[in-house]
PDB file of C-alpha atoms in Angstrom:
ATOM      1  CA  MET A   1      -2.326  28.018  -5.745  1.00  0.00           C
ATOM      2  CA  GLU A   2       0.105  30.180  -3.747  1.00  0.00           C
ATOM      3  CA  ASP A   3      -0.553  28.113  -0.619  1.00  0.00           C
ATOM      4  CA  LEU A   4       0.124  24.926  -2.560  1.00  0.00           C
ATOM      5  CA  VAL A   5       3.441  26.271  -3.854  1.00  0.00           C
ATOM      6  CA  GLU A   6       4.439  27.385  -0.343  1.00  0.00           C
ATOM      7  CA  THR A   7       3.588  23.909   0.955  1.00  0.00           C
ATOM      8  CA  VAL A   8       5.821  22.282  -1.638  1.00  0.00           C
ATOM      9  CA  ARG A   9       8.644  24.675  -0.808  1.00  0.00           C
ATOM     10  CA  VAL A  10       8.640  24.191   2.956  1.00  0.00           C
ATOM     11  CA  ILE A  11       8.396  20.410   2.728  1.00  0.00           C
ATOM     12  CA  ALA A  12      11.087  20.222   0.043  1.00  0.00           C
ATOM     13  CA  ARG A  13      13.414  22.300   2.222  1.00  0.00           C
ATOM     14  CA  LEU A  14      12.727  20.417   5.442  1.00  0.00           C
ATOM     15  CA  PHE A  15      13.129  16.940   3.970  1.00  0.00           C
ATOM     16  CA  LYS A  16      15.599  17.835   1.198  1.00  0.00           C
ATOM     17  CA  THR A  17      13.362  16.088  -1.309  1.00  0.00           C
ATOM     18  CA  ASP A  18      12.688  16.642  -4.993  1.00  0.00           C
ATOM     19  CA  LYS A  19       9.104  15.365  -4.884  1.00  0.00           C
ATOM     20  CA  VAL A  20       6.172  16.348  -2.662  1.00  0.00           C
ATOM     21  CA  PHE A  21       2.782  14.640  -2.745  1.00  0.00           C
ATOM     22  CA  ILE A  22      -0.389  16.666  -2.247  1.00  0.00           C
ATOM     23  CA  ILE A  23      -3.560  14.737  -1.447  1.00  0.00           C
ATOM     24  CA  GLY A  24      -6.978  15.678  -0.158  1.00  0.00           C
ATOM     25  CA  SER A  25      -9.272  18.433  -1.347  1.00  0.00           C
ATOM     26  CA  GLN A  26      -6.546  20.903  -2.282  1.00  0.00           C
ATOM     27  CA  SER A  27      -4.885  18.444  -4.674  1.00  0.00           C
ATOM     28  CA  ILE A  28      -7.478  19.554  -7.240  1.00  0.00           C
ATOM     29  CA  LEU A  29      -5.576  22.832  -7.591  1.00  0.00           C
ATOM     30  CA  LEU A  30      -2.731  21.190  -9.493  1.00  0.00           C
ATOM     31  CA  SER A  31      -5.083  20.339 -12.339  1.00  0.00           C
ATOM     32  CA  TRP A  32      -7.542  23.209 -11.871  1.00  0.00           C
ATOM     33  CA  PRO A  33      -5.741  26.272 -10.456  1.00  0.00           C
ATOM     34  CA  ASP A  34      -8.721  28.529 -11.221  1.00  0.00           C
ATOM     35  CA  ALA A  35     -11.231  26.239  -9.533  1.00  0.00           C
ATOM     36  CA  PRO A  36     -14.296  27.911  -8.002  1.00  0.00           C
ATOM     37  CA  VAL A  37     -13.587  29.623  -4.698  1.00  0.00           C
ATOM     38  CA  VAL A  38     -15.529  26.978  -2.784  1.00  0.00           C
ATOM     39  CA  LEU A  39     -13.000  24.365  -3.971  1.00  0.00           C
ATOM     40  CA  ARG A  40     -10.008  26.600  -3.270  1.00  0.00           C
ATOM     41  CA  THR A  41     -11.032  27.570   0.228  1.00  0.00           C
ATOM     42  CA  SER A  42      -9.523  25.271   2.790  1.00  0.00           C
ATOM     43  CA  GLY A  43      -7.534  25.947   5.894  1.00  0.00           C
ATOM     44  CA  GLU A  44      -5.317  22.945   5.360  1.00  0.00           C
ATOM     45  CA  ILE A  45      -3.249  21.174   2.743  1.00  0.00           C
ATOM     46  CA  ASP A  46      -2.467  17.461   3.153  1.00  0.00           C
ATOM     47  CA  ALA A  47       1.070  16.669   2.026  1.00  0.00           C
ATOM     48  CA  TYR A  48       4.073  14.388   2.450  1.00  0.00           C
ATOM     49  CA  PRO A  49       7.599  14.134   1.018  1.00  0.00           C
ATOM     50  CA  GLU A  50       8.552  11.301  -1.313  1.00  0.00           C
ATOM     51  CA  ASN A  51      11.505  10.406   0.915  1.00  0.00           C
ATOM     52  CA  ALA A  52       9.527  10.243   4.179  1.00  0.00           C
ATOM     53  CA  LYS A  53      10.578   6.679   5.037  1.00  0.00           C
ATOM     54  CA  ILE A  54      14.248   7.379   4.268  1.00  0.00           C
ATOM     55  CA  TRP A  55      14.110  10.518   6.427  1.00  0.00           C
ATOM     56  CA  GLU A  56      12.584   8.516   9.293  1.00  0.00           C
ATOM     57  CA  ILE A  57      15.377   5.913   9.085  1.00  0.00           C
ATOM     58  CA  GLN A  58      18.049   8.623   9.034  1.00  0.00           C
ATOM     59  CA  GLN A  59      16.516  10.354  12.053  1.00  0.00           C
ATOM     60  CA  LYS A  60      16.320   7.045  13.930  1.00  0.00           C
ATOM     61  CA  GLU A  61      20.031   6.480  13.252  1.00  0.00           C
ATOM     62  CA  LEU A  62      20.801   9.896  14.749  1.00  0.00           C
ATOM     63  CA  ASP A  63      18.738   9.151  17.863  1.00  0.00           C
ATOM     64  CA  PRO A  64      17.947   5.446  18.412  1.00  0.00           C
ATOM     65  CA  ASP A  65      15.628   6.322  21.315  1.00  0.00           C
ATOM     66  CA  ASP A  66      13.422   8.426  19.052  1.00  0.00           C
ATOM     67  CA  ASP A  67      10.628   7.086  16.844  1.00  0.00           C
ATOM     68  CA  PRO A  68      10.421   9.831  14.209  1.00  0.00           C
ATOM     69  CA  GLU A  69       7.525  10.160  11.803  1.00  0.00           C
ATOM     70  CA  ALA A  70       7.701  12.574   8.893  1.00  0.00           C
ATOM     71  CA  SER A  71       3.994  13.355   9.237  1.00  0.00           C
ATOM     72  CA  GLU A  72       4.436  14.313  12.889  1.00  0.00           C
ATOM     73  CA  GLU A  73       7.405  16.539  12.030  1.00  0.00           C
ATOM     74  CA  ILE A  74       5.250  18.346   9.468  1.00  0.00           C
ATOM     75  CA  ASN A  75       2.409  18.722  11.965  1.00  0.00           C
ATOM     76  CA  ALA A  76       4.742  20.064  14.659  1.00  0.00           C
ATOM     77  CA  LEU A  77       6.318  22.705  12.425  1.00  0.00           C
ATOM     78  CA  TYR A  78       3.519  23.588  10.006  1.00  0.00           C
ATOM     79  CA  GLY A  79       0.349  22.097  11.489  1.00  0.00           C
ATOM     80  CA  GLU A  80      -2.767  23.590  12.985  1.00  0.00           C
ATOM     81  CA  GLY A  81      -1.967  26.280  15.538  1.00  0.00           C
ATOM     82  CA  SER A  82       1.708  26.500  14.529  1.00  0.00           C
ATOM     83  CA  GLN A  83       3.563  29.744  13.905  1.00  0.00           C
ATOM     84  CA  PHE A  84       3.456  28.841  10.195  1.00  0.00           C
ATOM     85  CA  HIS A  85      -0.354  28.589  10.437  1.00  0.00           C
ATOM     86  CA  ARG A  86      -0.606  31.970  12.145  1.00  0.00           C
ATOM     87  CA  GLU A  87       1.701  33.639   9.616  1.00  0.00           C
ATOM     88  CA  HIS A  88       0.273  32.094   6.435  1.00  0.00           C
ATOM     89  CA  GLY A  89      -3.413  31.615   7.262  1.00  0.00           C
ATOM     90  CA  PHE A  90      -3.363  27.908   6.422  1.00  0.00           C
ATOM     91  CA  TYR A  91      -1.641  24.859   7.840  1.00  0.00           C
ATOM     92  CA  ILE A  92      -0.081  21.723   6.452  1.00  0.00           C
ATOM     93  CA  ASP A  93      -1.462  18.415   7.634  1.00  0.00           C
ATOM     94  CA  GLY A  94       1.345  15.873   7.593  1.00  0.00           C
ATOM     95  CA  VAL A  95       0.068  12.647   6.081  1.00  0.00           C
ATOM     96  CA  ASP A  96       1.588   9.596   4.408  1.00  0.00           C
ATOM     97  CA  GLU A  97       1.035   7.374   1.394  1.00  0.00           C
ATOM     98  CA  ASN A  98      -1.647   5.408   3.258  1.00  0.00           C
ATOM     99  CA  THR A  99      -3.803   8.363   4.284  1.00  0.00           C
ATOM    100  CA  ALA A 100      -5.954   8.593   1.161  1.00  0.00           C
ATOM    101  CA  ARG A 101      -7.537   5.516  -0.329  1.00  0.00           C
ATOM    102  CA  LEU A 102      -6.798   6.002  -4.001  1.00  0.00           C
ATOM    103  CA  PRO A 103      -6.993   3.596  -6.953  1.00  0.00           C
ATOM    104  CA  GLU A 104      -3.858   1.460  -7.276  1.00  0.00           C
ATOM    105  CA  ASP A 105      -2.855   3.106 -10.552  1.00  0.00           C
ATOM    106  CA  TRP A 106      -3.437   6.695  -9.437  1.00  0.00           C
ATOM    107  CA  ASN A 107       0.227   7.643  -9.765  1.00  0.00           C
ATOM    108  CA  LYS A 108       0.246   6.702 -13.465  1.00  0.00           C
ATOM    109  CA  ARG A 109      -2.356   9.427 -14.057  1.00  0.00           C
ATOM    110  CA  ALA A 110      -1.073  11.889 -11.489  1.00  0.00           C
ATOM    111  CA  ILE A 111      -0.965  15.612 -12.134  1.00  0.00           C
ATOM    112  CA  THR A 112       2.425  17.247 -11.653  1.00  0.00           C
ATOM    113  CA  LYS A 113       3.742  20.765 -11.374  1.00  0.00           C
ATOM    114  CA  THR A 114       7.342  21.881 -11.162  1.00  0.00           C
ATOM    115  CA  VAL A 115       8.058  24.324  -8.352  1.00  0.00           C
ATOM    116  CA  GLU A 116      11.330  26.229  -8.031  1.00  0.00           C
ATOM    117  CA  VAL A 117      12.812  25.807  -4.571  1.00  0.00           C
ATOM    118  CA  ASP A 118      16.102  27.523  -3.797  1.00  0.00           C
ATOM    119  CA  GLY A 119      17.402  27.153  -7.345  1.00  0.00           C
ATOM    120  CA  ARG A 120      16.270  23.580  -7.912  1.00  0.00           C
ATOM    121  CA  ASN A 121      13.149  22.042  -9.378  1.00  0.00           C
ATOM    122  CA  VAL A 122      10.812  20.121  -7.094  1.00  0.00           C
ATOM    123  CA  LEU A 123       7.916  18.123  -8.452  1.00  0.00           C
ATOM    124  CA  ALA A 124       4.508  18.527  -6.822  1.00  0.00           C
ATOM    125  CA  VAL A 125       2.402  15.414  -7.436  1.00  0.00           C
ATOM    126  CA  ALA A 126      -1.340  15.019  -6.891  1.00  0.00           C
ATOM    127  CA  PRO A 127      -4.007  12.515  -7.907  1.00  0.00           C
ATOM    128  CA  CYS A 128      -5.926  13.516 -11.004  1.00  0.00           C
ATOM    129  CA  PRO A 129      -9.583  14.428 -10.393  1.00  0.00           C
ATOM    130  CA  GLU A 130     -10.699  11.129 -11.948  1.00  0.00           C
ATOM    131  CA  SER A 131      -8.664   9.165  -9.399  1.00  0.00           C
ATOM    132  CA  LEU A 132     -10.301  11.093  -6.594  1.00  0.00           C
ATOM    133  CA  THR A 133     -13.816  10.533  -7.916  1.00  0.00           C
ATOM    134  CA  GLU A 134     -13.278   6.891  -8.933  1.00  0.00           C
ATOM    135  CA  LYS A 135     -12.266   5.911  -5.446  1.00  0.00           C
ATOM    136  CA  GLY A 136     -15.059   7.941  -3.889  1.00  0.00           C
ATOM    137  CA  VAL A 137     -17.638   6.286  -6.136  1.00  0.00           C
ATOM    138  CA  SER A 138     -16.254   2.801  -5.491  1.00  0.00           C
ATOM    139  CA  ASP A 139     -16.321   3.452  -1.731  1.00  0.00           C
ATOM    140  CA  LEU A 140     -19.963   4.545  -1.975  1.00  0.00           C
ATOM    141  CA  GLY A 141     -20.769   1.288  -3.738  1.00  0.00           C
ATOM    142  CA  ARG A 142     -19.704  -0.649  -0.648  1.00  0.00           C
ATOM    143  CA  LEU A 143     -22.130   1.168   1.666  1.00  0.00           C
TER     144      LEU A 143
END
């Protein structure tokens, strides 16, 4: 859970956002912080800020020749092989809202956790376990 909280903090600071989405295998930790070790052991956390698109537009306005992507910024600063990775023992994989194929209504059932970041509250949001399994089962049905 400590890695998840650190992920929320660094992304909230970088993007000046009040909401960070966690997807992928480590999202289970928001609803099950004491999950078995096998579920808690991952070298990466997939995450993105709520305001990713706004940030990209703002960065483009600052440098019209640049084509900024929030996910690439995350990967550059906190991704695999980064100084952050070496110091913390895990890395953050910058993703976006299209990375995981989740049920359309997943956000209505999302799990949330408030994380204090520099004196303000930031909301960590993750799909509930049912959303993760529903989509996985429906994808298997198409095989």
